[in-house]
Structure formats: C-alpha cells, structure tokens
Coordinates of C-alpha atoms and ligand atoms in Angstrom, one line a residue:
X1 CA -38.1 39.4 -55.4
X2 CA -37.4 36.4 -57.2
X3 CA -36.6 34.6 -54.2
X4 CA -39.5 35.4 -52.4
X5 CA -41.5 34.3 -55.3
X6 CA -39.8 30.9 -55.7
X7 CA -40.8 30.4 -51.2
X8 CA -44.3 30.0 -52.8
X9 CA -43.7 27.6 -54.7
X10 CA -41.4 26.1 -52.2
X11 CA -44.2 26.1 -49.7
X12 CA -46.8 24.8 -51.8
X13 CA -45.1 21.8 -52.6
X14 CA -45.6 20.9 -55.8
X15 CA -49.3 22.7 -55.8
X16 CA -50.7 25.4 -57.4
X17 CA -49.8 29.0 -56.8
X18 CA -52.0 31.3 -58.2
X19 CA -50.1 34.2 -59.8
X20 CA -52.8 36.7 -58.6
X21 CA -52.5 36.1 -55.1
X22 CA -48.7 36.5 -55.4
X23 CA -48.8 39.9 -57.1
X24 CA -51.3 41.1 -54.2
X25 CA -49.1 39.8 -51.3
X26 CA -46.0 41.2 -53.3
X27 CA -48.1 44.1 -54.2
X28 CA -46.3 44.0 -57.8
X29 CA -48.2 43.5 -61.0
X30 CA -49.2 40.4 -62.6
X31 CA -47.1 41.0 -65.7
X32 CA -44.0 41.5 -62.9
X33 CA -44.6 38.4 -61.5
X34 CA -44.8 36.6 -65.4
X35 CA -41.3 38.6 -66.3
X36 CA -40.1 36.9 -63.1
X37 CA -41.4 33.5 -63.5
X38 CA -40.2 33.8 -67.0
X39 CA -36.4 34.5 -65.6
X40 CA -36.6 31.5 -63.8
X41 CA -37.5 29.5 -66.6
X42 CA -34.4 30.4 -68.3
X43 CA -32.0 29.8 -64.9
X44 CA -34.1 26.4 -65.6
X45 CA -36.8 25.8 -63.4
X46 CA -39.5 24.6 -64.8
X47 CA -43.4 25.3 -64.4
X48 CA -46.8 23.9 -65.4
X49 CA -49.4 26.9 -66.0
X50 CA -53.4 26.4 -65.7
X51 CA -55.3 29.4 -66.6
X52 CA -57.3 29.0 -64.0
X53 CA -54.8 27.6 -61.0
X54 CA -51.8 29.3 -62.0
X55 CA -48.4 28.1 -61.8
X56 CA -47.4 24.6 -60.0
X57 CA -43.4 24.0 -59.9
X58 CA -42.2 20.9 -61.5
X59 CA -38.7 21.1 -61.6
X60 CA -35.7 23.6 -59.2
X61 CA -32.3 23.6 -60.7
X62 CA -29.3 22.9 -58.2
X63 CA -29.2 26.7 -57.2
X64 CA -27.8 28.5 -54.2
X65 CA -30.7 30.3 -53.3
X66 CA -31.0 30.4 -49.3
X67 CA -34.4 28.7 -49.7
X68 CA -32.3 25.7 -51.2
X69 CA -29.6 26.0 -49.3
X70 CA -31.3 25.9 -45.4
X71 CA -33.0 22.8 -46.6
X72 CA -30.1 20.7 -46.5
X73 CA -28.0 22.7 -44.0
X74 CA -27.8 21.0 -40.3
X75 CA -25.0 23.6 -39.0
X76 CA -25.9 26.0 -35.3
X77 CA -23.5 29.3 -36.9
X78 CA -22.5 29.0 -40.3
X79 CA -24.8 29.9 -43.2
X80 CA -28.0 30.5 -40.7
X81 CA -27.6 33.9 -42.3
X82 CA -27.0 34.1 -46.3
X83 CA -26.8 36.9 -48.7
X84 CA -27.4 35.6 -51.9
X85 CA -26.3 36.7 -55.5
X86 CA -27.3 35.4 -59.0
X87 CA -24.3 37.7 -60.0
X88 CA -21.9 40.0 -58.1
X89 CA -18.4 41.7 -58.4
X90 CA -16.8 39.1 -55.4
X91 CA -18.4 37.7 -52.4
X92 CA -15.3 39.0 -50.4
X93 CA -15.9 42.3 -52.0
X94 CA -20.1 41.9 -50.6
X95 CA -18.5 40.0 -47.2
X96 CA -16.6 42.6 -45.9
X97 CA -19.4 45.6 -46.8
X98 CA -21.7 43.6 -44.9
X99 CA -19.4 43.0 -41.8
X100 CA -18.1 46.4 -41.8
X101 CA -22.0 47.5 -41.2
X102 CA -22.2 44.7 -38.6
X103 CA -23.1 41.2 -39.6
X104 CA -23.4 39.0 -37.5
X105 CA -20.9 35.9 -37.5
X106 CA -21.3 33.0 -39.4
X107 CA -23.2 35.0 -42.3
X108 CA -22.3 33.8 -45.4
X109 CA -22.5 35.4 -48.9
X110 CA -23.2 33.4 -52.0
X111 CA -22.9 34.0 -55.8
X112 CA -24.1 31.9 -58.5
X113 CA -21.2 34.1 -60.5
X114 CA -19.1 36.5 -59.9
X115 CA -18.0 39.5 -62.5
X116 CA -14.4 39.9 -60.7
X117 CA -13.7 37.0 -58.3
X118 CA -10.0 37.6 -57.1
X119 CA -7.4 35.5 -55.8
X120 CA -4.2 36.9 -53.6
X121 CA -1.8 39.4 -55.4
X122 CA -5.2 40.9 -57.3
X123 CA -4.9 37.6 -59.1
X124 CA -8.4 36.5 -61.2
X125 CA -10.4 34.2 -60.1
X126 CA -12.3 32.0 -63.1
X127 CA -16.0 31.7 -61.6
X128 CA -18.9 30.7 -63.8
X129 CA -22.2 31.2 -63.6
X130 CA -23.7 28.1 -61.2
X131 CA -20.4 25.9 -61.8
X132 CA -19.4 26.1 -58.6
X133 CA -19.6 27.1 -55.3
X134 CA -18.8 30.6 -55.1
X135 CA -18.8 32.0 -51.3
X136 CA -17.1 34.1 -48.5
X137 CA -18.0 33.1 -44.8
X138 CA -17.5 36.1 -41.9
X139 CA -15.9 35.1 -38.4
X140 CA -15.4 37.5 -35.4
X141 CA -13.2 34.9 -33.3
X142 CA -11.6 35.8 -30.2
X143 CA -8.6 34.8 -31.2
X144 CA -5.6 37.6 -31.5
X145 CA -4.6 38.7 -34.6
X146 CA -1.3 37.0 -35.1
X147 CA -3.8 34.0 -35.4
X148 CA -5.8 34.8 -38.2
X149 CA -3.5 33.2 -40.7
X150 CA -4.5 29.4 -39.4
X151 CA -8.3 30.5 -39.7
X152 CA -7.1 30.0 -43.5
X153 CA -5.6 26.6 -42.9
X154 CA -8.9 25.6 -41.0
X155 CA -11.1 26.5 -43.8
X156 CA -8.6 24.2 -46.2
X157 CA -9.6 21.7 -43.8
X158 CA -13.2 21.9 -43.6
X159 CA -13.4 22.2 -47.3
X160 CA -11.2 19.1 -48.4
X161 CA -13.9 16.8 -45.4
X162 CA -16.2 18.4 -47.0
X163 CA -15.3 17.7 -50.8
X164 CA -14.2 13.8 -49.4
X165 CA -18.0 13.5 -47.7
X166 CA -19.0 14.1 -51.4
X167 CA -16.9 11.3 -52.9
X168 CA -13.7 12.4 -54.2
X169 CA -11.3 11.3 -51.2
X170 CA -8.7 11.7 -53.5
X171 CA -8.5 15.8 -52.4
X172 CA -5.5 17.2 -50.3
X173 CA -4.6 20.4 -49.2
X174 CA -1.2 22.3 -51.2
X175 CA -0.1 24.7 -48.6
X176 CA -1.2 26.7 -47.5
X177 CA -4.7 26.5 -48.6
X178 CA -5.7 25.1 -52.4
X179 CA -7.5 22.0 -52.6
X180 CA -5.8 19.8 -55.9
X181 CA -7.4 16.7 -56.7
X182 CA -5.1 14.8 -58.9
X183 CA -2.7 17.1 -59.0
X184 CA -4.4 20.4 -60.2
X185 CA -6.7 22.4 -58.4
X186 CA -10.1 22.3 -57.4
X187 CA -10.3 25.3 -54.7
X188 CA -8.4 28.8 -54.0
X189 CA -9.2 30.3 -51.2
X190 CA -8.5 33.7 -50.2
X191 CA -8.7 35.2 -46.2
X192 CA -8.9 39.2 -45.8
X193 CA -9.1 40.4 -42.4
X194 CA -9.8 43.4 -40.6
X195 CA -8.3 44.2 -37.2
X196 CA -7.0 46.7 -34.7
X197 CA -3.7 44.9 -32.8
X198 CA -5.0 43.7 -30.1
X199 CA -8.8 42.6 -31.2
X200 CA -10.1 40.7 -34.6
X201 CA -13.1 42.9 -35.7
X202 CA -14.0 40.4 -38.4
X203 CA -12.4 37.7 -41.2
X204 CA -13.8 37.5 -44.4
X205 CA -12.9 33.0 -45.9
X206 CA -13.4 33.5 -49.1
X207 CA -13.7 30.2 -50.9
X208 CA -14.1 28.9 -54.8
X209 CA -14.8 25.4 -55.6
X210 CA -15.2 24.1 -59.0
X211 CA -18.4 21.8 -60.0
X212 CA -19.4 21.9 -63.2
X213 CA -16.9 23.2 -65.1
X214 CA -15.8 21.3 -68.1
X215 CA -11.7 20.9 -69.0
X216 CA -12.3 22.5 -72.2
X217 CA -14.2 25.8 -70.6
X218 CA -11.5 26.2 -68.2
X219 CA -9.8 29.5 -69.1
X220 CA -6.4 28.6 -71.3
X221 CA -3.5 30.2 -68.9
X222 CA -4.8 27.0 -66.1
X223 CA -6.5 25.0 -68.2
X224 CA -3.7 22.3 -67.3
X225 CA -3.8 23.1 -63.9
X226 CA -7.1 23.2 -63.1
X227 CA -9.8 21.0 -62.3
X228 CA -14.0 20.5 -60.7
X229 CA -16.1 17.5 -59.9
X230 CA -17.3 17.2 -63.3
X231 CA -14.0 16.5 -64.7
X232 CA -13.4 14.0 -61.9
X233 CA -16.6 12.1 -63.3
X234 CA -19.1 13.2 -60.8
X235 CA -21.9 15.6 -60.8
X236 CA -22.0 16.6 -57.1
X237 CA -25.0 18.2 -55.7
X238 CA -23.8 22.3 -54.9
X239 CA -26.3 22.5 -52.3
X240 CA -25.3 19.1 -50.2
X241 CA -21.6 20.0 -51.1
X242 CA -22.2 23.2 -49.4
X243 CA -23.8 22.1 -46.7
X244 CA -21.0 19.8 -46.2
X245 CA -18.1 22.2 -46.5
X246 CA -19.8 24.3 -43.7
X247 CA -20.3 21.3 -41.4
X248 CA -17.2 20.5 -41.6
X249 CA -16.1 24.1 -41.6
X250 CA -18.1 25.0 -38.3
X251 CA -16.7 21.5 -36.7
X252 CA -12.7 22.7 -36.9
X253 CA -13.7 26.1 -36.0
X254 CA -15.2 24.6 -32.3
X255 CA -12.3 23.0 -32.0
X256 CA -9.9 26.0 -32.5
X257 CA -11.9 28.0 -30.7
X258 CA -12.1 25.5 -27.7
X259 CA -9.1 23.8 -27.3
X260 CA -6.9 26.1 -29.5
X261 CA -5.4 25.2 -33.3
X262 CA -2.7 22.7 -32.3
X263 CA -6.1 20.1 -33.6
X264 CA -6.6 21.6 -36.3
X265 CA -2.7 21.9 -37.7
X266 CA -2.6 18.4 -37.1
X267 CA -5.6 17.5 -39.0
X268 CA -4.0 20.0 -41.8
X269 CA -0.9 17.4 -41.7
X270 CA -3.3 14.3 -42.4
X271 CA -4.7 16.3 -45.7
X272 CA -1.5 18.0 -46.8
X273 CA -0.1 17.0 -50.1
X274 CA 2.9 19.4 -49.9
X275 CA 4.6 17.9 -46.9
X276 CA 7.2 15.2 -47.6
X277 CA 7.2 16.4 -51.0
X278 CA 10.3 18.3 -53.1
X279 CA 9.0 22.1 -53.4
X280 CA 10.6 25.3 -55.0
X281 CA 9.6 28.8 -53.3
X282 CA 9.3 31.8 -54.9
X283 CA 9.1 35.0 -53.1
X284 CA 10.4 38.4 -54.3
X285 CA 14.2 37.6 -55.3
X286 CA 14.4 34.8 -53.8
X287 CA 13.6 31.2 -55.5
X288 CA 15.2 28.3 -53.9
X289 CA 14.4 24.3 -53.4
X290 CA 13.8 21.7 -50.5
X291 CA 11.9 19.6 -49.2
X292 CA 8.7 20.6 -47.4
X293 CA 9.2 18.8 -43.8
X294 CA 6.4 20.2 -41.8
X295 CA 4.6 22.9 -40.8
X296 CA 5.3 24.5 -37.2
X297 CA 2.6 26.3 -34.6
X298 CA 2.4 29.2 -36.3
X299 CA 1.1 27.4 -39.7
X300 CA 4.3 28.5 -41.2
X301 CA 5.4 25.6 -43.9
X302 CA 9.3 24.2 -42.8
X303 CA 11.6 23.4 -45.2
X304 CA 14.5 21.8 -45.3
X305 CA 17.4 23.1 -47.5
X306 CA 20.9 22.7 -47.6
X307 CA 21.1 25.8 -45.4
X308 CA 18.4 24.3 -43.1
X309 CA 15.0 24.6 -42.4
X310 CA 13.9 27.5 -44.1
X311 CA 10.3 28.9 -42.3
X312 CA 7.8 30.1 -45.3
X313 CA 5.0 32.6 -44.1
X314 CA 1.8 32.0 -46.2
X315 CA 1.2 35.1 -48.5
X316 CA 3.2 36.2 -51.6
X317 CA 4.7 33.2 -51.8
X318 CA 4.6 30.5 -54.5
X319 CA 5.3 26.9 -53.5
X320 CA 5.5 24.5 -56.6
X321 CA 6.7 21.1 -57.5
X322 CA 10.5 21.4 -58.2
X323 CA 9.8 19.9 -61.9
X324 CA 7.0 22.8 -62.6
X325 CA 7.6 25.9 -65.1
X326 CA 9.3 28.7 -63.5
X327 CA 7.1 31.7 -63.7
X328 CA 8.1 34.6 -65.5
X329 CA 8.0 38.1 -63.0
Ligands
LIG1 C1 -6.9 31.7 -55.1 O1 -6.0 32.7 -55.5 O2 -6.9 30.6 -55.5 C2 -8.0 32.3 -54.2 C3 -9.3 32.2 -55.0 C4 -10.5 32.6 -54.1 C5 -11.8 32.6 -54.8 C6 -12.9 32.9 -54.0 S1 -14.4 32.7 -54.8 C7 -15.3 33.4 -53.6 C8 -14.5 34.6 -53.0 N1 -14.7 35.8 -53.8 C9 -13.6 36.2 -54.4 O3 -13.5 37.2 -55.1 N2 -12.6 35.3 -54.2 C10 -13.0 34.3 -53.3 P1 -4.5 32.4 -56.0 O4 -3.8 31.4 -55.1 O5 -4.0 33.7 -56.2 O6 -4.8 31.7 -57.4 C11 -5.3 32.4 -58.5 C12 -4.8 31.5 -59.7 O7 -5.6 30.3 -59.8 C13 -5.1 32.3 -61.1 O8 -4.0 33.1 -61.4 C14 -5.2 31.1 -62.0 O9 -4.0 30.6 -62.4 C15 -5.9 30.0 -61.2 N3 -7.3 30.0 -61.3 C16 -8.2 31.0 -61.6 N4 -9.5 30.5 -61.5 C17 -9.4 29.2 -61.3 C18 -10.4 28.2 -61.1 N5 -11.7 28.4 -61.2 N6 -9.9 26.9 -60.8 C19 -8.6 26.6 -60.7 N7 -7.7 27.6 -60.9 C20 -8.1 28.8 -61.1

C-alpha cells in the first residue's frame, strides 16, 4: 500500500497530491492514508501538507522501493521484476518461495532488513535496516547442474564492477565469493539451488553488501573483519549501486550463457585477492597450508602444497590468511 501511495507522489513530481483522491482510488480511508503518510515520515521522507491541496513530497530517502529502484536501472532481465520488503526473514528464504511458484528469471527480491539473513553453514548474516543492499536474484540458466557452482563466482564478479563503478576500486574477490575491501569484508554471498540431475529448475544469488554501516555498529564477533562504504569514507547511493551490481551482473551472465564460463573465470582471476597469496584450508579434519596458485575450469581453487596441488571445492570450506586465528570447531 505504501508503495503505491508513494507512485503518487512519484508521478506528481514534486506537486500536490490530494489525500482524498488517494483514499478513493485506493478505496481506504483518509485516516489510512495519514497512518501511512505518517510511516513514511519516520523511514524519512518528508512532506509539505496544505489543508486544502494536500500533501506535495519534498524529500525520498535512498530506499529500495521498486519505484526507486526502476528509475536508475538500464538492465533488459535482471531486477525488471522486484519484490520488495521494508523487513523480512531472508530474501533467499522469499526467492526461492517465489521461484518455486514460478517466477520468472531475473526477478529479484529486496529487503531494507532482514530478521534472519543467513550465510553458508546456517551462519548469521548482520543486515540492518537500509545499511545495505540486502537482495537475492533468481536464474533459470540452461546450463547443467554441475555448473551452478560458477554462477556464484559470476555474481562475485558482477558485484566487485559493480562496487568499483561506485568508487572503491580497491574491492577484490576472496574465493570463492566475499568481496573484502582492505582486507575485511564488504559482501557474503550465498547461492542455493534447486535442480533435478539433468535440468536447473532455478538458482537463488543471494547477495549482502554493506553501505552504511558504521565500524562501531558492526556486531563484536566481525567487528575486525568487517567493513561498508561508509567506513571506506563514502556514502554511496544504494539505488545507483544496485543498479550497477545488476549491470554488471546481467553483463557476465550473457557472456556465460553465450560463449560459456571460461570469460568469466578469467575475469574472476583479474579481481581475485586469494590467488598468489599464502592460504590455510579448513574443512572437516583437515587444516593444512599453501599457496593459492589458481583456480581450474571447474572454479575449484588450486593449491599448491608440499604434497602438490591440492583442488578445494567451494562449500564448507574456510580459506584464511595463514597468519589469521585458527577457529575453534
Ligand atoms: C556469507 O556467509 O557471507 C553469505 C551472506 C549472504 C547474505 C545475503 S543477504 C541477502 C540474502 N539473504 C540471506 O539470508 N542471505 C543472503 P558466510 O561466508 O557463511 O559468512 C558469514 C560470516 O560473515 C558470519 O559468521 C560473520 O562472521 C560474518 N558477517 C556476518 N554479517 C556480516 C556483515 N554484514 N558484513 C561482514 N561480515 C559479516
């Protein structure tokens, strides 16, 4: 409802609305339409009132709404169709409802927070009311199965153009797919997919990227380890960073879908901070170091021990700078 209310004031651009006509095209009451208007005042728009004219917006907060999204989004599939959220349990949670009843490819879903964003292993995922982009993006490629897992590398690519486009060029890709800027990170990711063996039926890209979220909010545990554009001394514009993201996002998946992924790995390998670099792997019993050489066709991350090349599938797998903490299991 909100929404729909907030295209009027869109569309009047910067006029007068009249809060009558509203609640007879809605056909909800005029103190409805007040509560509403009043809701949005606290999510911080503001609005000049005329007893006579009614309400004229003057000012529309950096929100996700689709209204503000589709007015700064140039892409032909992704994000055309959004489901939006002020607040949700996870956007991968709402993704994969949506695409198990059917929705169409490129939809995306968008919170402004989420009550139980996730990461892999049932991990939490720290995402605060409008401080930062909060989303999950549904693909039916044609790709086989076995595939799927470098639809997750693509995404760390499109995210990482999309994050440079908006001025931090400074932001690499950790394998497989968090985006660190400075050393801690800025993005998780986290793919689901759903498939019989032969056929994708859909992939749910669920993405977090931090905007406005100060170092001292930052929960304790990753406080160190964490980071968003604020903190990197710029106050980025969610909309226009989305927009970007998805661009970029819609650009590698063409090119996967065309001329296969061998493109996209190699643009992975331009943005990668892990490779050439001294990593330790953790992974049920086993915990051993090397050195992070490359990462073959299959997006699998090679790396070189005193054994030999050791070949690291994405998934429970923890790849950390030799000098880091061990974790405690
Ligand atoms: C991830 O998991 O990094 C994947 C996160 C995916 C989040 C998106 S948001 C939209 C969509 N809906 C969802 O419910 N999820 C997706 P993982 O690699 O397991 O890392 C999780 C760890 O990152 C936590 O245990 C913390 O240490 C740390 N962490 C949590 N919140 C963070 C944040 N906002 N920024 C940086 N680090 C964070």
């Amino acid at each position: 409802m909100r929404n729909e209310i907030l295209e009027y004031f869109r569309k009047a651009n910067g006029g007068y609305v009249s809060g009558e006509q509203i609640s007879k095209d809605l056909k909800v009451s005029r103190t409805a339409i007040w509560k509403h208007i009043n809701v949005l005042k606290e999510r911080g728009y503001i609005f000049e009132s005329s007893t006579r004219k009614g309400y004229r917006l003057i000012y529309a907060p950096d929100l996700l709404t689709p209204l503000e999204i589709e007015s700064v989004l140039h892409t032909e599939l992704l994000g055309r169709h959004i489901e939006y959220y002020e607040s949700t349990t996870s956007t991968n949670e709402e993704a994969k409802k949506i695409a198990m009843q059917g929705a169409e490819e490129g939809t995306i879903v968008v919170a402004e927070e989420q009550v139980t964003g996730h990461g892999r292993l049932s991990r939490s995922f720290y995402t605060p009311f409008a401080k930062g982009i909060w989303f999950s993006v549904i693909l039916r490629p044609k790709f086989f199965p076995m595939e799927a897992s470098k639809c997750t590398l693509m995404a760390a690519v499109g995210v990482c153009r999309g994050i440079h486009r908006l001025g931090l060029p400074a932001a690499g890709i950790k394998w497989p797919n968090d985006i660190l800027v400075n050393g801690k990170k800025m993005v998780g990711m986290l793919s689901e997919m759903s498939s019989s063996m032969e056929k994708i039926d859909y992939i749910i890209l669920g993405i977090g990227i931090n905007t406005g979220i100060k170092e001292n909010e930052f929960p304790e545990e990753f406080r160190e380890t964490a980071t968003s554009f604020l903190n990197e001394g710029i106050n980025v514009s969610r909309k226009n960073l989305l927009a970007a993201v998805l661009a970029e996002l819609e650009a590698e998946y063409k090119l996967a879908q065309t001329e296969g992924f061998e493109r996209v790995l190699e643009d992975w390998r331009k943005l990668s901070i892990t490779l050439g670099k001294e990593v330790r792997v953790i992974y049920s019993n086993e915990n051993y170091i090397g050195k992070a050489v490359d990462i073959d066709k299959d997006g699998c991350l090679l790396v070189e021990t005193k054994e030999g090349i050791q070949r690291v599938l994405a998934g429970d797998v923890s790849i950390r700078p030799v000098d880091a903490p061990i974790p405690q299991r």
